[in-house]
Amino acid sequence: MPEWIAVLLIAAGAGVSVPVGAALASAERIRPDWLEAELRHSIIAFGGGALLSAVALVLVPNGMEGLPLSASAGWFVLGGLCFFGLDWWLARKATSASQLAAMLADFLPEAMALGAVFASGSNTAVLLAVLIALQNVPEAFNAYREIEAKTHATSSRILVAFSAIGLLGPAAALAGFFLLVDAQAIVASIMLFASGGILYLVFQDIAPQARLERHWAPPLGAVAGFLMGMIGHGIIGGA
């Protein structure tokens, strides 16, 4: 099998998690109401844990290997500042797609890095794909709920849109595979840029939304999300 087909299939597996998360959010409301609230917050927290595991176990370690410390710190800070700028702009616009924009802002750079890492022969490519899939489900879940609450779009139209968004991942991965295979410094910069942005996103948006008074499933969901990353790192990353 040609390598580009392999990376396309791996990236498609990660991308399909976008419509899966949206489909879960489109399901009929769960009764009683407290169970729906706890489940929704737990899914969001799980995504936060998965995002943190991607930063801690893959993106930052691999990114810092390819750049000196000063450049690593610079790209990391720039990522956080750019995500802040995007968040501020979306808040001023009061758009219904802020969660969707946040998902794309970390999904696409990670997918490009995935393609480039796969081309380099590193076994962390599969781990990164798994972590992208884990984080896409709750992010898409949250984005669907936001769009549904703030627009009059039908469920079927939103699901079609999210399915199309899932195809952007394989496209970005192929771009990384063909264009960035010999550009290790650029790949490292993308990883660290995404890491700074993801960390901003987790503490600005995901963690506050996950909290519920006198409920303990959401923080345990965050632990479970990070645990999935740890297990993947141990099995695939060779830890």
mmCIF file of C-alpha atoms in Angstrom:
data_model
loop_
_atom_site.group_PDB
_atom_site.id
_atom_site.type_symbol
_atom_site.label_atom_id
_atom_site.label_comp_id
_atom_site.label_asym_id
_atom_site.label_seq_id
_atom_site.Cartn_x
_atom_site.Cartn_y
_atom_site.Cartn_z
ATOM 1 C CA MET A 1 0.000 0.000 0.000
ATOM 2 C CA PRO A 2 1.433 3.424 -0.916
ATOM 3 C CA GLU A 3 2.288 5.506 2.121
ATOM 4 C CA TRP A 4 0.025 8.367 1.093
ATOM 5 C CA ILE A 5 -2.974 6.031 1.082
ATOM 6 C CA ALA A 6 -2.028 4.823 4.568
ATOM 7 C CA VAL A 7 -1.856 8.377 5.912
ATOM 8 C CA LEU A 8 -5.149 9.167 4.176
ATOM 9 C CA LEU A 9 -6.836 6.234 5.909
ATOM 10 C CA ILE A 10 -5.352 7.080 9.313
ATOM 11 C CA ALA A 11 -6.368 10.725 9.009
ATOM 12 C CA ALA A 12 -9.839 9.724 7.809
ATOM 13 C CA GLY A 13 -10.194 7.602 10.933
ATOM 14 C CA ALA A 14 -9.418 10.658 13.045
ATOM 15 C CA GLY A 15 -11.639 12.912 10.941
ATOM 16 C CA VAL A 16 -14.696 10.671 11.159
ATOM 17 C CA SER A 17 -14.800 11.414 14.883
ATOM 18 C CA VAL A 18 -16.098 14.902 14.008
ATOM 19 C CA PRO A 19 -19.482 13.743 12.636
ATOM 20 C CA VAL A 20 -19.588 11.052 15.349
ATOM 21 C CA GLY A 21 -19.387 13.715 18.052
ATOM 22 C CA ALA A 22 -22.043 15.775 16.297
ATOM 23 C CA ALA A 23 -24.303 12.730 15.943
ATOM 24 C CA LEU A 24 -24.028 12.029 19.674
ATOM 25 C CA ALA A 25 -25.032 15.626 20.404
ATOM 26 C CA SER A 26 -28.015 15.366 18.053
ATOM 27 C CA ALA A 27 -29.471 12.409 19.966
ATOM 28 C CA GLU A 28 -32.702 12.899 21.829
ATOM 29 C CA ARG A 29 -32.429 14.489 25.227
ATOM 30 C CA ILE A 30 -31.749 12.135 28.112
ATOM 31 C CA ARG A 31 -34.026 11.967 31.121
ATOM 32 C CA PRO A 32 -33.743 12.774 33.936
ATOM 33 C CA ASP A 33 -32.272 16.219 33.246
ATOM 34 C CA TRP A 34 -29.474 15.858 35.798
ATOM 35 C CA LEU A 35 -28.179 12.803 33.935
ATOM 36 C CA GLU A 36 -28.076 14.698 30.638
ATOM 37 C CA ALA A 37 -26.219 17.599 32.265
ATOM 38 C CA GLU A 38 -23.690 15.311 33.925
ATOM 39 C CA LEU A 39 -23.147 13.316 30.739
ATOM 40 C CA ARG A 40 -22.676 16.478 28.648
ATOM 41 C CA HIS A 41 -20.209 17.967 31.111
ATOM 42 C CA SER A 42 -18.378 14.638 31.375
ATOM 43 C CA ILE A 43 -17.984 14.457 27.593
ATOM 44 C CA ILE A 44 -16.593 18.006 27.542
ATOM 45 C CA ALA A 45 -14.186 17.179 30.382
ATOM 46 C CA PHE A 46 -13.096 13.993 28.601
ATOM 47 C CA GLY A 47 -12.152 16.136 25.621
ATOM 48 C CA GLY A 48 -10.129 18.420 27.878
ATOM 49 C CA GLY A 49 -8.222 15.437 29.233
ATOM 50 C CA ALA A 50 -7.564 14.131 25.730
ATOM 51 C CA LEU A 51 -6.340 17.549 24.595
ATOM 52 C CA LEU A 52 -3.974 17.808 27.556
ATOM 53 C CA SER A 53 -2.604 14.333 26.838
ATOM 54 C CA ALA A 54 -1.936 15.309 23.220
ATOM 55 C CA VAL A 55 -0.010 18.372 24.399
ATOM 56 C CA ALA A 56 1.906 16.609 27.162
ATOM 57 C CA LEU A 57 2.696 13.296 25.465
ATOM 58 C CA VAL A 58 3.087 14.108 21.773
ATOM 59 C CA LEU A 59 3.015 17.726 20.635
ATOM 60 C CA VAL A 60 5.356 19.422 23.117
ATOM 61 C CA PRO A 61 7.928 16.588 23.440
ATOM 62 C CA ASN A 62 8.173 16.079 19.679
ATOM 63 C CA GLY A 63 8.092 19.790 18.961
ATOM 64 C CA MET A 64 10.909 20.597 21.381
ATOM 65 C CA GLU A 65 13.093 17.892 19.839
ATOM 66 C CA GLY A 66 13.130 19.772 16.550
ATOM 67 C CA LEU A 67 13.774 23.314 17.801
ATOM 68 C CA PRO A 68 16.031 25.124 20.275
ATOM 69 C CA LEU A 69 14.431 26.133 23.562
ATOM 70 C CA SER A 70 14.018 29.796 22.633
ATOM 71 C CA ALA A 71 12.183 28.978 19.401
ATOM 72 C CA SER A 72 10.077 26.323 21.142
ATOM 73 C CA ALA A 73 8.981 28.819 23.784
ATOM 74 C CA GLY A 74 8.289 31.453 21.132
ATOM 75 C CA TRP A 75 6.015 29.246 19.025
ATOM 76 C CA PHE A 76 4.233 27.976 22.131
ATOM 77 C CA VAL A 77 3.505 31.515 23.335
ATOM 78 C CA LEU A 78 2.489 32.616 19.839
ATOM 79 C CA GLY A 79 -0.040 29.770 19.678
ATOM 80 C CA GLY A 80 -1.592 30.821 22.968
ATOM 81 C CA LEU A 81 -1.755 34.458 21.887
ATOM 82 C CA CYS A 82 -3.281 33.633 18.505
ATOM 83 C CA PHE A 83 -5.978 31.458 20.076
ATOM 84 C CA PHE A 84 -6.651 34.294 22.516
ATOM 85 C CA GLY A 85 -6.996 36.690 19.592
ATOM 86 C CA LEU A 86 -9.369 34.327 17.801
ATOM 87 C CA ASP A 87 -11.405 33.861 20.979
ATOM 88 C CA TRP A 88 -11.617 37.609 21.551
ATOM 89 C CA TRP A 89 -12.685 38.275 17.966
ATOM 90 C CA LEU A 90 -15.347 35.548 18.041
ATOM 91 C CA ALA A 91 -16.686 36.875 21.354
ATOM 92 C CA ARG A 92 -17.050 40.362 19.851
ATOM 93 C CA LYS A 93 -18.865 38.920 16.842
ATOM 94 C CA ALA A 94 -21.125 36.836 19.109
ATOM 95 C CA THR A 95 -21.019 34.089 16.500
ATOM 96 C CA SER A 96 -22.740 30.742 16.870
ATOM 97 C CA ALA A 97 -19.640 28.953 15.615
ATOM 98 C CA SER A 98 -17.060 29.827 18.270
ATOM 99 C CA GLN A 99 -16.738 26.221 19.445
ATOM 100 C CA LEU A 100 -16.498 25.053 15.842
ATOM 101 C CA ALA A 101 -13.751 27.570 15.086
ATOM 102 C CA ALA A 102 -11.847 26.463 18.184
ATOM 103 C CA MET A 103 -12.105 22.829 17.085
ATOM 104 C CA LEU A 104 -10.794 23.595 13.608
ATOM 105 C CA ALA A 105 -7.996 25.759 15.014
ATOM 106 C CA ASP A 106 -6.417 22.766 16.726
ATOM 107 C CA PHE A 107 -7.696 19.966 14.438
ATOM 108 C CA LEU A 108 -6.141 21.210 11.194
ATOM 109 C CA PRO A 109 -2.601 21.977 12.475
ATOM 110 C CA GLU A 110 -2.548 18.627 14.259
ATOM 111 C CA ALA A 111 -3.665 16.854 11.076
ATOM 112 C CA MET A 112 -0.889 18.548 9.079
ATOM 113 C CA ALA A 113 1.621 17.485 11.721
ATOM 114 C CA LEU A 114 0.187 13.967 11.562
ATOM 115 C CA GLY A 115 0.911 13.693 7.840
ATOM 116 C CA ALA A 116 4.441 15.024 8.219
ATOM 117 C CA VAL A 117 5.207 12.768 11.193
ATOM 118 C CA PHE A 118 3.913 9.745 9.273
ATOM 119 C CA ALA A 119 6.157 10.593 6.327
ATOM 120 C CA SER A 120 9.156 10.724 8.670
ATOM 121 C CA GLY A 121 8.504 7.140 9.747
ATOM 122 C CA SER A 122 7.867 7.976 13.401
ATOM 123 C CA ASN A 123 5.547 5.641 15.281
ATOM 124 C CA THR A 124 3.986 8.616 17.054
ATOM 125 C CA ALA A 125 1.838 9.280 13.965
ATOM 126 C CA VAL A 126 -0.687 6.606 14.922
ATOM 127 C CA LEU A 127 -0.738 7.828 18.522
ATOM 128 C CA LEU A 128 -1.365 11.390 17.348
ATOM 129 C CA ALA A 129 -4.222 10.165 15.145
ATOM 130 C CA VAL A 130 -5.794 8.379 18.121
ATOM 131 C CA LEU A 131 -5.520 11.481 20.291
ATOM 132 C CA ILE A 132 -7.009 13.680 17.542
ATOM 133 C CA ALA A 133 -9.961 11.297 17.304
ATOM 134 C CA LEU A 134 -10.447 11.279 21.076
ATOM 135 C CA GLN A 135 -10.511 15.061 21.290
ATOM 136 C CA ASN A 136 -12.641 15.611 18.166
ATOM 137 C CA VAL A 137 -15.645 13.723 19.554
ATOM 138 C CA PRO A 138 -16.284 15.995 22.568
ATOM 139 C CA GLU A 139 -15.259 19.138 20.679
ATOM 140 C CA ALA A 140 -17.714 18.342 17.875
ATOM 141 C CA PHE A 141 -20.338 17.455 20.494
ATOM 142 C CA ASN A 142 -19.939 20.848 22.104
ATOM 143 C CA ALA A 143 -19.837 22.711 18.768
ATOM 144 C CA TYR A 144 -23.026 21.001 17.576
ATOM 145 C CA ARG A 145 -24.887 21.947 20.749
ATOM 146 C CA GLU A 146 -23.785 25.579 20.393
ATOM 147 C CA ILE A 147 -24.863 25.823 16.751
ATOM 148 C CA GLU A 148 -28.170 24.084 17.458
ATOM 149 C CA ALA A 149 -28.925 26.463 20.330
ATOM 150 C CA LYS A 150 -28.078 29.671 18.455
ATOM 151 C CA THR A 151 -29.339 28.996 14.928
ATOM 152 C CA HIS A 152 -32.415 27.633 13.204
ATOM 153 C CA ALA A 153 -30.473 25.070 11.169
ATOM 154 C CA THR A 154 -31.964 21.577 11.071
ATOM 155 C CA SER A 155 -30.163 18.645 12.628
ATOM 156 C CA SER A 156 -29.581 17.013 9.241
ATOM 157 C CA ARG A 157 -27.983 20.149 7.784
ATOM 158 C CA ILE A 158 -25.663 20.519 10.764
ATOM 159 C CA LEU A 159 -24.645 16.854 10.538
ATOM 160 C CA VAL A 160 -23.898 17.195 6.810
ATOM 161 C CA ALA A 161 -21.724 20.227 7.561
ATOM 162 C CA PHE A 162 -19.831 18.374 10.274
ATOM 163 C CA SER A 163 -19.303 15.406 7.944
ATOM 164 C CA ALA A 164 -17.760 17.764 5.395
ATOM 165 C CA ILE A 165 -15.549 19.261 8.110
ATOM 166 C CA GLY A 166 -14.296 15.771 8.925
ATOM 167 C CA LEU A 167 -12.884 15.573 5.388
ATOM 168 C CA LEU A 168 -10.615 18.551 6.060
ATOM 169 C CA GLY A 169 -8.478 16.388 8.340
ATOM 170 C CA PRO A 170 -7.350 13.952 5.621
ATOM 171 C CA ALA A 171 -6.747 16.893 3.268
ATOM 172 C CA ALA A 172 -4.538 18.627 5.842
ATOM 173 C CA ALA A 173 -2.724 15.366 6.593
ATOM 174 C CA LEU A 174 -1.929 14.830 2.916
ATOM 175 C CA ALA A 175 -0.642 18.412 2.685
ATOM 176 C CA GLY A 176 1.650 17.722 5.629
ATOM 177 C CA PHE A 177 2.738 14.399 4.141
ATOM 178 C CA PHE A 178 3.750 15.826 0.763
ATOM 179 C CA LEU A 179 4.845 19.348 1.669
ATOM 180 C CA LEU A 180 6.422 19.062 5.108
ATOM 181 C CA VAL A 181 8.200 15.713 5.031
ATOM 182 C CA ASP A 182 11.649 17.372 4.897
ATOM 183 C CA ALA A 183 10.693 20.425 6.948
ATOM 184 C CA GLN A 184 11.163 19.169 10.489
ATOM 185 C CA ALA A 185 11.541 22.661 11.935
ATOM 186 C CA ILE A 186 8.206 23.722 10.424
ATOM 187 C CA VAL A 187 6.480 20.607 11.755
ATOM 188 C CA ALA A 188 7.935 21.224 15.216
ATOM 189 C CA SER A 189 6.748 24.836 15.048
ATOM 190 C CA ILE A 190 3.229 23.729 14.100
ATOM 191 C CA MET A 191 3.146 21.272 17.005
ATOM 192 C CA LEU A 192 4.241 23.864 19.545
ATOM 193 C CA PHE A 193 1.950 26.539 18.103
ATOM 194 C CA ALA A 194 -0.981 24.122 18.400
ATOM 195 C CA SER A 195 0.102 23.195 21.937
ATOM 196 C CA GLY A 196 -0.016 26.790 23.149
ATOM 197 C CA GLY A 197 -3.407 27.283 21.563
ATOM 198 C CA ILE A 198 -4.802 24.050 22.957
ATOM 199 C CA LEU A 199 -3.645 24.898 26.462
ATOM 200 C CA TYR A 200 -5.363 28.298 26.194
ATOM 201 C CA LEU A 201 -8.516 26.596 24.911
ATOM 202 C CA VAL A 202 -8.613 24.032 27.718
ATOM 203 C CA PHE A 203 -8.431 26.559 30.538
ATOM 204 C CA GLN A 204 -10.439 29.340 28.899
ATOM 205 C CA ASP A 205 -13.276 27.310 27.493
ATOM 206 C CA ILE A 206 -13.347 23.579 28.207
ATOM 207 C CA ALA A 207 -12.521 23.406 31.923
ATOM 208 C CA PRO A 208 -15.036 26.109 32.974
ATOM 209 C CA GLN A 209 -17.798 24.423 30.951
ATOM 210 C CA ALA A 210 -17.033 21.015 32.410
ATOM 211 C CA ARG A 211 -17.575 21.980 36.059
ATOM 212 C CA LEU A 212 -20.812 21.124 37.853
ATOM 213 C CA GLU A 213 -21.613 21.847 41.501
ATOM 214 C CA ARG A 214 -21.673 18.711 43.655
ATOM 215 C CA HIS A 215 -21.050 16.384 40.696
ATOM 216 C CA TRP A 216 -17.855 14.418 40.327
ATOM 217 C CA ALA A 217 -18.240 12.627 36.998
ATOM 218 C CA PRO A 218 -16.897 15.546 34.880
ATOM 219 C CA PRO A 219 -13.464 15.734 36.576
ATOM 220 C CA LEU A 220 -13.262 11.946 36.442
ATOM 221 C CA GLY A 221 -14.040 12.263 32.742
ATOM 222 C CA ALA A 222 -10.992 14.514 32.364
ATOM 223 C CA VAL A 223 -8.885 11.882 34.118
ATOM 224 C CA ALA A 224 -10.294 9.237 31.759
ATOM 225 C CA GLY A 225 -9.480 11.360 28.710
ATOM 226 C CA PHE A 226 -5.870 11.792 29.805
ATOM 227 C CA LEU A 227 -5.708 8.084 30.696
ATOM 228 C CA MET A 228 -6.655 7.156 27.145
ATOM 229 C CA GLY A 229 -3.713 9.228 25.944
ATOM 230 C CA MET A 230 -1.390 7.542 28.433
ATOM 231 C CA ILE A 231 -2.503 4.077 27.360
ATOM 232 C CA GLY A 232 -2.070 4.978 23.706
ATOM 233 C CA HIS A 233 1.378 6.390 24.427
ATOM 234 C CA GLY A 234 2.353 3.222 26.269
ATOM 235 C CA ILE A 235 1.090 0.883 23.546
ATOM 236 C CA ILE A 236 1.907 2.821 20.391
ATOM 237 C CA GLY A 237 4.582 5.241 21.536
ATOM 238 C CA GLY A 238 6.702 2.534 23.072
ATOM 239 C CA ALA A 239 6.836 4.116 26.532
#
